[in-house]
Amino acid sequence: MAVKYELIKTCAQTGARLGRLHTPHGVIDTPTFMPVGTQASVKGMSPEELKSLGAQIILSNTYHLFLRPGHELVKEAGGLHRFMNWDRPILTDSGGFQVFSLSEMRKITEEGVEFRSHINGDKLSLTPESATQVQNALGSDILMAFDECPPYPAEYEYVKQSTERTSRWAERCLKAHQRPHDQALFGIVQGGMHKDLRKMSAMDLTSLDFPGYAIGGLSVGESKPLMYEMLEETVPHLPSHKPRYLMGVGSPDALLEGSIRGVDMFDCVLPTRIARNGTLMTSQGRMVVRNAKYTNDFSPLDPECSCYACRNYSRAYIRHLIKADEMFGLRLTTIHNLHFLVQLMAQVREAIREDRLGTFRDEFFEKYGMAHNESGF
Amino acid sequence: MAVKYELIKTCAQTGARLGRLHTPHGVIDTPTFMPVGTQASVKGMSPEELKSLGAQIILSNTYHLFLRPGHELVKEAGGLHRFMNWDRPILTDSGGFQVFSLSEMRKITEEGVEFRSHINGDKLSLTPESATQVQNALGSDILMAFDECPPYPAEYEYVKQSTERTSRWAERCLKAHQRPHDQALFGIVQGGMHKDLRKMSAMDLTSLDFPGYAIGGLSVGESKPLMYEMLEETVPHLPSHKPRYLMGVGSPDALLEGSIRGVDMFDCVLPTRIARNGTLMTSQGRMVVRNAKYTNDFSPLDPECSCYACRNYSRAYIRHLIKADEMFGLRLTTIHNLHFLVQLMAQVREAIREDRLGTFRDEFFEKYGMAHNESGF
């Protein structure tokens, strides 16, 4: 089996899991946050910078790589790791989420999804088989089953049919998977905001015995309490000896609440996307460095942070760079935000080890300036 | 005196000068190429990356910093070095070239230049005194006298009057300069494409005894042979114990021909600007990595290059990044082009040391695919 999850301990205070995920490209300490490198690059970052801020695994998007430069080219380059010069683990999504987001530009059938490229309008399709084949060509350590992420809100009947289809598609992905020895295929639990469908989906997928399970279809517009409720309905149905990945979640509060509910892996474009707009995650909460009040503020973005940006540059300089459209400003804010989340997860692991993650969460929220379950972003 | 030029030797084959320029922020080996960091940042680059490719000095633009973030802010930050975290030498231009480039948006008088900001249309002015004061606040190691760069072509009479005014302005800059102990003010020789005016300008300026001299008003649209002819008319009038800086020149052929004619310093946005468009300087000549023929070319940009981009990434990957508008692509092409020019100057210095710069030039041109005096860019 390509990946192996090792459970080190469970936090006595919360039930959160401290673990290690062994993959062909190295070990990941969990719970972990995965920076997103959509087009075979975490925007603005070098692999060395990602390593120096502590990233152990990154995510890349199958939909985007399928369109450009194409999975065959990446395969010819020796796989995604070699193509982008990243020798640590990579997780690829299945492309499902992206093609469904195209809304009017796609059509779903039992076979798969037909859609038009957002780049040039070409008519294309992805099926459970082809999405798996594309990810086999990319050579990620972890690939995801092709699923449908139903919109929110959606009718119960639609979500039920969609979730059942996702289960049928998951089985087709397993059959199509050509590299189980060095790539681990994770199933994705769907079920919308319906407890019974979440349970049904989890039961369906675990019966197929995937090496890991993702929880999809959350963080799609629902409230944080509802997301946490759905997590609580899903996680207990997943086996404890396999990793659990909550897709598309990256706000600090949700990383803490997700860890507490037994999640091991997270990814989100949030830290990198808001960084490019000059918005920072700091130990004092959200900060918009573009604001005029930082014009001649020569302190670091976050006085408690030890990242490259905070060690060497002032708010005034970074504000200047961003106002002047200088690329280096985006590098610095991106480094800071990724460092913030990656280091937050290191603190989470330490707190689990010491059976005090609940206390850590409470203290973090107080300092970060947010109540429980309230979004800071 | 803030800077001291040390002439190590003259190339027996060409007359090119090998030297060292001692400044408050370190020693620069000459001839040298200075990367341009217009807005207190060499676009996309970190100071560490600039150092690792061998840059010993960078240039920053007074006009841009005057407008944004303002020289008073930079002074409050502790000066430009500290503001941008660059502890090696910095040269600032005077802003003259930029305000004259605004064409319809500026008005020249004996007092100075009134112009409108390209950012917000504000009515502003720069005079010899204020341009010097701004650079004193920035704290560059080398500052430039406020000059007029006449357009090309221009009437003899206009160029004569402009050049005389530039001499009067140079004297006013010298008088206004508040930090001669730790900032060296260079005069700028003008004179258009007229031999007698070049000589007149050089005589005027050297009589004022600046610690260094720039040659301005070249690379403004004239042919390369004419530029070299003007250099030959100017350099002999400059003292051999002081540094000579040819402004705005950065094509590989012109760096070689300029060095051969006794120039010690060069700057240009060319390598960084073309990099952002996917155009590379390589040992085999000019290369446009966006071209379709590099789609599945997995060799480095330049097989003979040892830069970070060439050591770790393929043409196919860099092409993909640039086609996909990924910032990291621009970082890689910028690193490569700057490395190419900085290392070319290291080879020039080695060739001077060994009295074979003429031979080196001939061999370089043959390989680079250009005849003498013919532009590769």
GROMACS .gro file of N, CA and C in nm, chain A residues 39 101 187 213 217 302 325:
model
   21
   39GLN      N    1  -0.140   2.521  -1.033
   39GLN     CA    2  -0.086   2.495  -1.167
   39GLN      C    3   0.060   2.449  -1.159
  101SER      N    4  -1.777   2.349  -1.054
  101SER     CA    5  -1.781   2.494  -1.034
  101SER      C    6  -1.801   2.570  -1.164
  187GLY      N    7  -1.097   0.788  -0.112
  187GLY     CA    8  -1.238   0.811  -0.144
  187GLY      C    9  -1.286   0.941  -0.081
  213TYR      N   10  -0.957   0.859   0.351
  213TYR     CA   11  -1.089   0.915   0.321
  213TYR      C   12  -1.089   1.065   0.333
  217GLY      N   13  -1.753   1.838   0.009
  217GLY     CA   14  -1.885   1.901   0.011
  217GLY      C   15  -1.909   1.991   0.130
  302ASP      N   16   0.387   4.049   1.202
  302ASP     CA   17   0.341   3.987   1.326
  302ASP      C   18   0.461   3.980   1.420
  325ASP      N   19   0.240   4.743  -0.665
  325ASP     CA   20   0.227   4.623  -0.749
  325ASP      C   21   0.358   4.549  -0.767
   0.00000   0.00000   0.00000
